[in-house]
């Protein structure tokens, strides 16, 4: 456990799509410790609970991390009002991230909507050994595809309405990718329905699969036990906790 | 430098600040922030005789100036607590309070028996958990049952016994007096207030348990009032909690009659809340030339 709490300056703020914002923060100690798939827990003035936001990128050389989030309610709306040069209060890096296999092992990263950002740091690790299958509702919701391409990943873009990239769900594109060649690991983040589809394909193809989950959260560090998710280990079901046991879980251990 | 130490129900605390049961686990997760030795004590996560899974999620909902939770006492059980947590806690130079939450009197008695001989310094008997279907708050809303369970645990244990009271009652002083008569060495209050939120789009309660316990700044005035009433109604010491999030809240709670304080929901916004409250309190005492923190206890001057 090497997380810390502090207030860090926002170097850059971008509006990536409607209601989706990117914040780049200067926090060298956190950037140096962050692993792909971990999250930051942000305090928002006037709210009793922090908001967990996945860490999209960590750049230890520049001492920065990047957070991409969607405005979903009052808390994230307030978060979106933070501007460059103001301070963000965060606890990070938190939770367990994705397994990073050594090259030339190949990973397929599957993201849906706001489930896309947590996969970017893993894409940077895998580079050309990554296929990134990124799904969005429509062209106007598409984010980060250039970042995944810049990381070296083979990007397959899907939209539900076909307004950009391939029309249809990421699971269709994933099946096409798996028929073409081998993969050593699937990493997925997105809506529960999408995750179920990805896990089913992983089982069908006998592939190792990791999924990143979300749940309403309290302390963020594993003490308060509110962010429970149904899990299974050695045939016994129990409640694990997204903040400490996850957010990334082995697909064999989750009950969705 | 003011003296922050408190002798509470015979247990020496180096200061009156204790993270509340359920908000702090067994302390491990907060060690990256500060050494546990800075705390007066730790009230550990409520435990049952056998491991308990807890309620399905969602277990938390935000509210104006607070939060609802319905964890449902997820815990690994008394034996795992003794095996996996107590030896670690015993090295941390802080008071260990075991929070006991049985479903029956027999469960609570058995847990108390198993705590005998352990490094646990004090028992906090939880007769007020709103999130479990049996036991818990059922004991805490009836004076006779509150008395009987306190008496049974008192007879089974040689450790100082504090009983944690529910605010979801008509008269909390009646319950406090009942547990005092049953042999409690102290009372702690308040546990959470039963509450609810509904998602207007799905028409579903936000909590899967439908209802849950309200905590945070929203409940502070209720907690303060109840602590003040109970402190005036019993002779045993009172541990005050419920929405304390600043040192000023802590000072109010001491003035109302609490001599020990627990901090819960404030930890979620600020993991350093107990330390910040302690430092603010110390500065307040020093600035005002108050020699001992205990000099504040019960010193409110009511009209």
XYZ file of C-alpha atoms in Angstrom:
559
model
C 0.000 0.000 0.000
C 1.726 3.140 -1.174
C -1.126 5.589 -1.607
C -1.175 9.101 -0.236
C -3.515 12.053 0.113
C -2.645 15.522 -1.124
C -3.722 18.566 -3.065
C -2.198 18.745 -6.513
C -2.322 21.430 -9.215
C -4.310 20.896 -12.378
C -1.951 21.615 -15.263
C -4.417 21.052 -18.031
C -8.141 20.577 -18.500
C -9.744 19.373 -21.717
C -13.328 18.724 -22.695
C -13.041 15.499 -24.701
C -16.714 15.053 -25.580
C -20.071 16.125 -24.237
C -19.857 15.802 -20.413
C -16.442 14.111 -20.565
C -13.440 15.913 -19.140
C -9.736 15.231 -18.858
C -7.616 16.643 -16.040
C -3.821 16.438 -16.034
C -2.408 16.832 -12.534
C 1.123 17.464 -11.340
C 1.766 14.886 -8.593
C 5.194 13.267 -9.084
C 4.976 10.950 -6.042
C 1.697 9.492 -7.270
C 2.752 9.342 -10.925
C 5.822 7.331 -9.913
C 3.744 4.731 -8.058
C 0.728 4.355 -10.354
C 0.046 1.059 -12.097
C -2.251 0.690 -15.081
C -5.876 0.352 -13.992
C -5.579 1.971 -10.563
C -7.777 4.870 -9.497
C -7.734 8.175 -7.642
C -10.309 9.169 -5.021
C -11.209 12.832 -5.409
C -12.605 15.079 -2.733
C -15.222 17.535 -3.874
C -15.913 20.560 -1.695
C -19.335 20.294 -0.102
C -19.775 16.543 -0.595
C -19.477 13.919 2.132
C -18.053 11.264 -0.179
C -15.094 11.315 -2.523
C -15.519 10.212 -6.142
C -13.406 7.361 -7.520
C -11.946 8.235 -10.937
C -9.753 5.816 -12.867
C -6.242 6.924 -13.704
C -6.093 7.110 -17.478
C -2.374 7.756 -17.756
C 0.602 8.160 -15.471
C 3.720 9.829 -16.780
C 6.471 9.494 -14.166
C 8.970 11.518 -16.243
C 6.679 14.540 -16.337
C 5.373 13.791 -12.818
C 1.787 13.842 -14.042
C -1.311 11.701 -13.992
C -4.360 12.122 -16.179
C -7.936 11.556 -15.062
C -10.814 11.266 -17.516
C -14.334 11.284 -16.120
C -17.931 11.717 -17.165
C -20.353 14.098 -15.485
C -22.957 11.767 -14.019
C -24.374 13.692 -11.082
C -23.879 16.674 -8.826
C -20.468 15.579 -7.575
C -18.875 15.025 -10.962
C -20.562 18.237 -12.221
C -18.757 20.092 -9.441
C -15.530 18.301 -10.332
C -15.936 19.492 -13.917
C -15.917 23.079 -12.643
C -12.318 22.751 -11.446
C -10.014 24.689 -13.722
C -6.356 24.831 -14.661
C -4.144 26.042 -11.818
C -6.666 25.090 -9.150
C -5.898 22.226 -6.757
C -7.485 18.799 -6.729
C -7.570 16.863 -3.438
C -6.940 13.211 -4.118
C -5.969 9.924 -2.544
C -3.989 7.818 -5.022
C -2.928 5.495 -6.433
C -5.564 3.078 -5.143
C -6.650 -0.460 -5.850
C -5.312 -3.280 -7.963
C -4.564 -2.691 -11.635
C -4.246 -4.812 -14.774
C -1.659 -7.543 -15.205
C 1.100 -6.307 -17.499
C 2.631 -9.226 -19.384
C 6.093 -8.995 -20.909
C 6.424 -8.623 -24.675
C 5.820 -10.251 -27.071
C 2.689 -11.394 -25.227
C -0.408 -9.819 -26.660
C -3.308 -8.132 -24.937
C -6.701 -7.189 -26.241
C -8.132 -4.178 -24.425
C -11.897 -3.790 -24.635
C -13.517 -0.578 -23.445
C -17.060 0.709 -23.570
C -17.813 4.428 -23.166
C -16.342 5.836 -19.977
C -14.800 2.371 -19.490
C -12.225 3.304 -22.134
C -9.960 5.643 -20.092
C -8.763 3.050 -17.519
C -7.253 1.008 -20.366
C -4.922 3.639 -21.831
C -2.025 3.100 -19.435
C -2.136 -0.641 -20.168
C -2.115 0.185 -23.908
C 1.060 2.211 -23.369
C 2.682 -0.820 -21.744
C 1.704 -3.242 -24.496
C 2.343 -0.857 -27.410
C 2.169 -2.752 -30.700
C 1.250 -5.903 -28.779
C -2.114 -4.395 -27.902
C -5.357 -4.390 -29.799
C -7.732 -1.740 -28.440
C -11.394 -2.370 -29.184
C -13.156 0.798 -28.156
C -16.921 1.166 -28.242
C -19.107 4.268 -27.943
C -22.767 5.181 -28.443
C -22.038 7.416 -31.407
C -19.339 9.523 -33.065
C -19.990 12.426 -30.702
C -19.076 10.287 -27.683
C -15.779 8.970 -29.086
C -12.742 9.753 -26.898
C -9.060 8.846 -26.664
C -8.793 6.778 -29.870
C -5.801 8.882 -30.996
C -4.119 8.326 -27.643
C -4.458 4.551 -28.009
C -3.101 4.765 -31.561
C -0.191 6.922 -30.358
C 0.589 4.254 -27.749
C 1.066 1.834 -30.660
C -2.148 -0.136 -30.253
C -4.125 -1.506 -33.166
C -7.350 0.454 -32.605
C -10.723 -0.986 -33.627
C -13.427 1.631 -33.146
C -17.066 0.630 -32.801
C -20.186 2.765 -32.407
C -23.678 1.552 -31.588
C -25.171 3.619 -34.417
C -22.369 3.209 -36.930
C -21.712 6.954 -37.063
C -17.981 6.246 -36.743
C -15.912 3.095 -37.116
C -17.582 -0.282 -37.224
C -21.323 -0.421 -36.454
C -22.196 -2.630 -33.517
C -20.917 -3.830 -30.188
C -17.323 -4.362 -29.092
C -18.005 -8.053 -28.540
C -18.504 -8.531 -32.305
C -15.180 -6.821 -33.011
C -13.564 -8.868 -30.223
C -14.733 -12.141 -31.736
C -13.343 -11.079 -35.121
C -10.026 -10.219 -33.492
C -9.857 -13.546 -31.637
C -10.562 -15.492 -34.840
C -7.640 -13.733 -36.499
C -4.947 -14.629 -34.016
C -3.865 -15.423 -30.503
C -4.140 -13.208 -27.470
C -2.606 -13.827 -24.052
C -4.852 -11.563 -22.008
C -8.142 -9.702 -22.344
C -8.617 -6.529 -20.294
C -12.096 -5.014 -20.221
C -13.896 -2.089 -18.671
C -17.423 -0.954 -19.438
C -21.091 -1.662 -18.723
C -21.989 -4.974 -17.051
C -23.652 -6.320 -20.212
C -20.509 -5.682 -22.228
C -18.347 -7.319 -19.552
C -20.565 -10.412 -19.535
C -20.158 -10.673 -23.315
C -16.379 -10.303 -23.089
C -16.137 -12.885 -20.301
C -18.239 -15.338 -22.335
C -15.854 -14.973 -25.279
C -12.836 -15.366 -23.000
C -14.268 -18.647 -21.751
C -15.127 -19.791 -25.263
C -11.580 -19.133 -26.471
C -9.963 -20.293 -23.227
C -8.342 -16.936 -22.581
C -7.274 -15.227 -19.399
C -9.447 -12.162 -18.803
C -9.442 -9.245 -16.375
C -12.308 -6.815 -15.856
C -12.404 -3.435 -14.148
C -15.536 -2.838 -12.050
C -17.179 0.144 -10.397
C -19.467 0.499 -7.408
C -20.626 3.311 -5.156
C -17.666 3.866 -2.867
C -16.903 5.181 0.610
C -13.392 5.318 2.058
C -11.646 4.099 -1.116
C -8.965 2.228 0.837
C -10.728 -0.959 1.939
C -11.879 -0.061 5.433
C -15.577 0.787 5.222
C -16.708 -2.150 3.037
C -19.489 -0.324 1.185
C -18.261 -0.958 -2.399
C -19.106 -4.653 -2.317
C -19.151 -6.802 -5.444
C -20.218 -10.423 -5.651
C -17.154 -12.620 -6.081
C -16.290 -16.278 -6.091
C -13.133 -18.028 -4.983
C -12.595 -21.761 -4.520
C -16.269 -22.299 -5.315
C -17.495 -20.065 -2.508
C -19.352 -16.817 -3.163
C -18.599 -13.750 -1.051
C -18.475 -9.974 -1.257
C -15.130 -8.553 -2.324
C -14.586 -4.804 -2.403
C -13.960 -2.815 -5.562
C -11.632 -0.287 -3.920
C -9.122 -2.727 -2.456
C -9.614 -6.142 -4.063
C -10.208 -4.414 -7.422
C -11.123 -2.387 -9.358
C -9.466 -4.936 -11.647
C -10.520 -8.534 -11.005
C -9.769 -11.838 -12.654
C -12.925 -12.546 -14.668
C -13.109 -16.008 -13.051
C -13.643 -14.341 -9.670
C -16.498 -11.993 -10.483
C -20.226 -12.669 -10.485
C -21.885 -10.137 -12.793
C 0.793 21.944 26.263
C -2.611 20.803 27.428
C -3.054 17.316 28.820
C -5.123 15.399 26.270
C -5.294 12.134 28.173
C -8.575 10.686 29.360
C -9.279 7.911 31.822
C -12.478 6.446 30.405
C -14.259 3.615 32.202
C -10.916 2.777 33.797
C -9.090 2.612 30.463
C -6.309 5.154 29.901
C -6.528 6.879 26.486
C -3.652 9.171 25.457
C -6.226 11.415 23.807
C -10.013 11.308 23.336
C -10.022 10.719 19.565
C -11.107 7.254 18.389
C -12.047 6.279 14.821
C -15.562 4.845 14.913
C -16.484 1.227 14.333
C -17.119 0.427 10.683
C -15.329 3.472 9.312
C -11.765 2.371 9.967
C -11.653 -1.402 9.566
C -8.896 -2.632 11.881
C -6.693 0.339 11.073
C -4.422 -1.247 8.464
C -5.740 0.874 5.587
C -4.975 4.117 7.411
C -1.368 3.315 8.307
C -0.089 4.755 5.002
C -1.439 8.110 6.260
C -0.257 8.162 9.901
C 0.859 5.830 12.678
C -2.080 4.385 14.616
C -0.264 5.341 17.836
C -1.413 8.937 17.265
C -4.974 7.835 18.002
C -6.484 7.521 21.457
C -7.895 4.171 20.420
C -9.563 2.291 17.588
C -13.101 0.988 17.651
C -12.807 -2.027 15.388
C -15.316 -3.100 12.746
C -18.345 -4.722 14.367
C -17.959 -8.461 14.656
C -20.289 -11.375 14.906
C -19.687 -14.888 16.209
C -19.457 -16.368 12.722
C -18.257 -14.700 9.507
C -20.963 -12.590 7.920
C -21.325 -11.632 4.230
C -23.183 -8.359 4.647
C -25.843 -6.869 2.391
C -25.910 -6.780 -1.421
C -24.694 -3.533 -3.013
C -25.299 -0.654 -3.371
C -24.443 -0.177 0.283
C -23.871 3.564 0.287
C -25.780 6.658 -0.807
C -24.767 10.264 -0.446
C -27.150 12.680 1.263
C -27.086 16.402 1.964
C -24.206 16.795 4.444
C -23.908 13.087 5.008
C -24.332 9.544 3.804
C -26.396 6.423 4.260
C -24.787 3.016 4.625
C -26.150 -0.492 4.753
C -23.055 -2.674 4.982
C -24.875 -5.193 7.162
C -21.967 -6.079 9.450
C -19.790 -7.823 6.881
C -16.967 -9.241 8.998
C -14.750 -12.316 9.256
C -16.066 -13.363 12.689
C -14.550 -13.318 16.177
C -12.005 -16.084 15.626
C -10.494 -14.408 12.540
C -10.443 -11.108 14.421
C -8.482 -12.670 17.278
C -6.144 -14.542 14.946
C -5.552 -11.993 12.159
C -6.104 -8.559 13.626
C -5.578 -8.404 17.391
C -1.873 -9.416 17.335
C -1.202 -6.642 14.814
C -3.251 -4.052 16.688
C -1.586 -4.964 19.980
C 1.715 -3.589 18.632
C 0.283 -0.214 17.677
C 0.305 1.497 21.073
C -3.343 2.488 21.009
C -6.441 1.321 22.869
C -8.187 -1.603 21.152
C -11.965 -1.529 21.367
C -13.715 -4.660 20.108
C -17.179 -3.907 18.734
C -19.429 -6.871 19.495
C -22.584 -7.315 17.412
C -24.230 -10.662 18.050
C -27.602 -11.751 16.727
C -28.622 -13.176 20.083
C -27.673 -12.674 23.719
C -25.923 -16.054 23.581
C -23.823 -14.903 20.581
C -22.745 -11.736 22.370
C -21.880 -13.657 25.529
C -19.840 -16.164 23.539
C -17.935 -13.410 21.705
C -17.215 -11.692 25.036
C -15.933 -14.997 26.447
C -13.606 -15.501 23.488
C -12.230 -11.974 23.958
C -11.163 -12.854 27.522
C -7.389 -13.063 27.771
C -6.883 -11.210 24.471
C -5.107 -7.885 24.061
C -8.473 -6.177 23.538
C -8.737 -3.312 26.062
C -12.461 -2.716 25.987
C -15.720 -4.056 24.596
C -18.227 -1.878 22.766
C -21.488 -3.816 22.693
C -23.383 -2.842 19.572
C -27.104 -3.021 20.279
C -27.858 -0.492 17.604
C -26.893 -1.670 14.122
C -29.811 -0.710 11.846
C -28.673 -2.865 8.928
C -29.170 -6.437 10.054
C -32.491 -8.196 10.173
C -32.165 -9.830 13.552
C -30.400 -8.778 16.711
C -28.576 -5.492 16.381
C -31.005 -2.672 16.875
C -33.737 -4.960 18.186
C -31.861 -5.024 21.513
C -31.306 -1.301 21.456
C -34.878 -0.054 21.233
C -36.313 -1.886 24.231
C -35.034 -0.934 27.727
C -35.611 -4.374 29.213
C -33.811 -6.175 26.377
C -31.012 -3.590 26.452
C -30.637 -4.219 30.184
C -30.667 -7.998 29.842
C -28.082 -8.225 27.062
C -25.804 -5.774 28.892
C -26.093 -7.785 32.099
C -25.356 -11.061 30.329
C -22.251 -9.706 28.604
C -21.136 -7.929 31.791
C -21.201 -11.264 33.643
C -19.274 -13.004 30.865
C -16.439 -10.515 30.617
C -13.810 -8.959 32.829
C -13.137 -6.183 30.315
C -14.575 -2.688 30.575
C -17.925 -2.683 28.797
C -19.304 0.186 26.740
C -22.742 -0.130 25.155
C -23.421 1.620 21.842
C -26.886 3.108 21.685
C -29.325 3.622 18.844
C -30.845 7.059 18.232
C -33.882 5.403 16.652
C -35.803 5.345 19.942
C -38.421 7.438 21.712
C -36.260 8.063 24.769
C -32.541 7.408 24.565
C -32.138 8.269 28.255
C -34.370 5.337 29.195
C -32.122 2.975 27.232
C -28.977 4.552 28.680
C -30.278 4.123 32.225
C -31.285 0.545 31.465
C -27.803 -0.432 30.290
C -26.263 1.411 33.247
C -28.463 -0.667 35.548
C -27.363 -3.754 33.594
C -23.746 -3.074 34.519
C -22.365 -1.076 31.593
C -19.180 0.838 32.404
C -19.882 3.423 29.681
C -22.216 4.235 26.838
C -21.382 5.367 23.311
C -23.810 7.246 21.100
C -25.172 7.749 18.568
C -25.213 4.950 16.063
C -26.695 5.966 12.701
C -30.199 7.305 12.162
C -32.356 5.145 9.921
C -32.867 6.808 6.545
C -33.669 6.243 2.867
C -33.085 7.618 -0.652
C -34.947 6.782 -3.854
C -33.756 6.982 -7.460
C -36.615 8.867 -9.131
C -35.838 7.391 -12.539
C -35.764 3.700 -11.630
C -38.129 4.206 -8.640
C -35.786 1.957 -6.720
C -34.244 2.792 -3.363
C -30.570 3.623 -3.880
C -29.615 1.145 -1.158
C -30.274 -2.502 -1.960
C -31.321 -2.889 1.673
C -33.928 -0.150 0.954
C -32.995 1.672 4.149
C -29.710 2.412 5.856
C -27.973 4.385 8.559
C -27.464 8.135 8.189
C -24.181 9.624 9.372
C -22.086 12.695 8.705
C -22.499 16.374 9.609
C -26.259 16.148 9.034
C -26.706 14.124 12.232
C -24.354 16.136 14.448
C -26.987 18.322 16.157
C -29.099 15.241 16.923
C -26.077 13.414 18.307
C -25.058 16.409 20.407
C -28.534 16.722 21.880
C -28.688 13.022 22.748
C -25.216 13.018 24.299
C -26.180 16.016 26.409
C -29.398 14.328 27.559
C -27.709 11.010 28.316
C -24.770 12.634 30.117
C -27.313 14.245 32.421
C -29.171 11.002 33.013
C -26.423 8.485 33.842
C -23.362 8.399 36.087
C -21.209 6.325 33.737
C -19.009 8.097 31.156
C -20.296 8.889 27.693
C -18.460 8.421 24.399
C -19.906 10.902 21.908
C -20.148 10.381 18.178
C -22.317 11.289 15.228
C -21.183 13.691 12.533
C -18.089 15.077 14.254
C -15.960 16.446 11.428
C -14.119 19.469 12.855
C -12.316 20.222 16.102
C -15.083 22.683 16.897
C -17.610 19.819 16.702
C -15.343 17.832 19.016
C -15.229 20.695 21.518
C -19.032 20.972 21.435
C -19.365 17.244 22.048
C -17.010 17.423 25.042
C -18.916 20.403 26.460
C -22.163 18.443 26.045
C -20.763 15.761 28.347
C -18.813 13.269 26.268
C -15.349 12.404 27.592
C -14.339 10.231 24.629
C -15.106 10.917 20.958
C -15.482 8.726 17.901
C -14.976 9.908 14.332
C -16.696 8.036 11.497
C -18.007 9.514 8.241
C -15.533 12.424 8.340
C -12.777 9.905 7.527
C -14.193 9.366 4.048
C -13.754 12.972 2.942
C -10.528 13.348 4.881
C -8.566 10.329 6.120
C -6.612 12.732 8.341
C -9.799 13.948 10.089
C -8.932 12.390 13.490
C -5.468 13.952 13.442
C -6.750 17.339 12.280
C -9.437 17.320 14.986
C -6.896 16.382 17.628
C -4.494 19.147 16.598
C -7.277 21.739 16.495
C -8.508 20.687 19.913
C -5.021 20.903 21.384
C -4.512 24.387 19.953
C -7.890 25.488 21.321
C -7.013 24.230 24.800
C -3.591 25.898 24.732
C -4.929 29.218 23.420
C -7.571 29.328 26.107
C -5.276 28.208 28.907
C -7.279 25.067 29.574
C -4.926 22.605 31.261
C -6.727 19.345 30.544
C -9.123 18.230 27.854
C -11.226 16.687 30.606
C -11.808 20.213 31.946
C -14.216 20.722 29.049
C -16.354 17.662 29.692
C -19.940 18.560 30.504
C -19.111 22.242 30.925
C -21.902 23.546 28.699
C -23.904 26.191 30.571
C -27.476 25.432 29.587
C -30.228 28.031 29.924
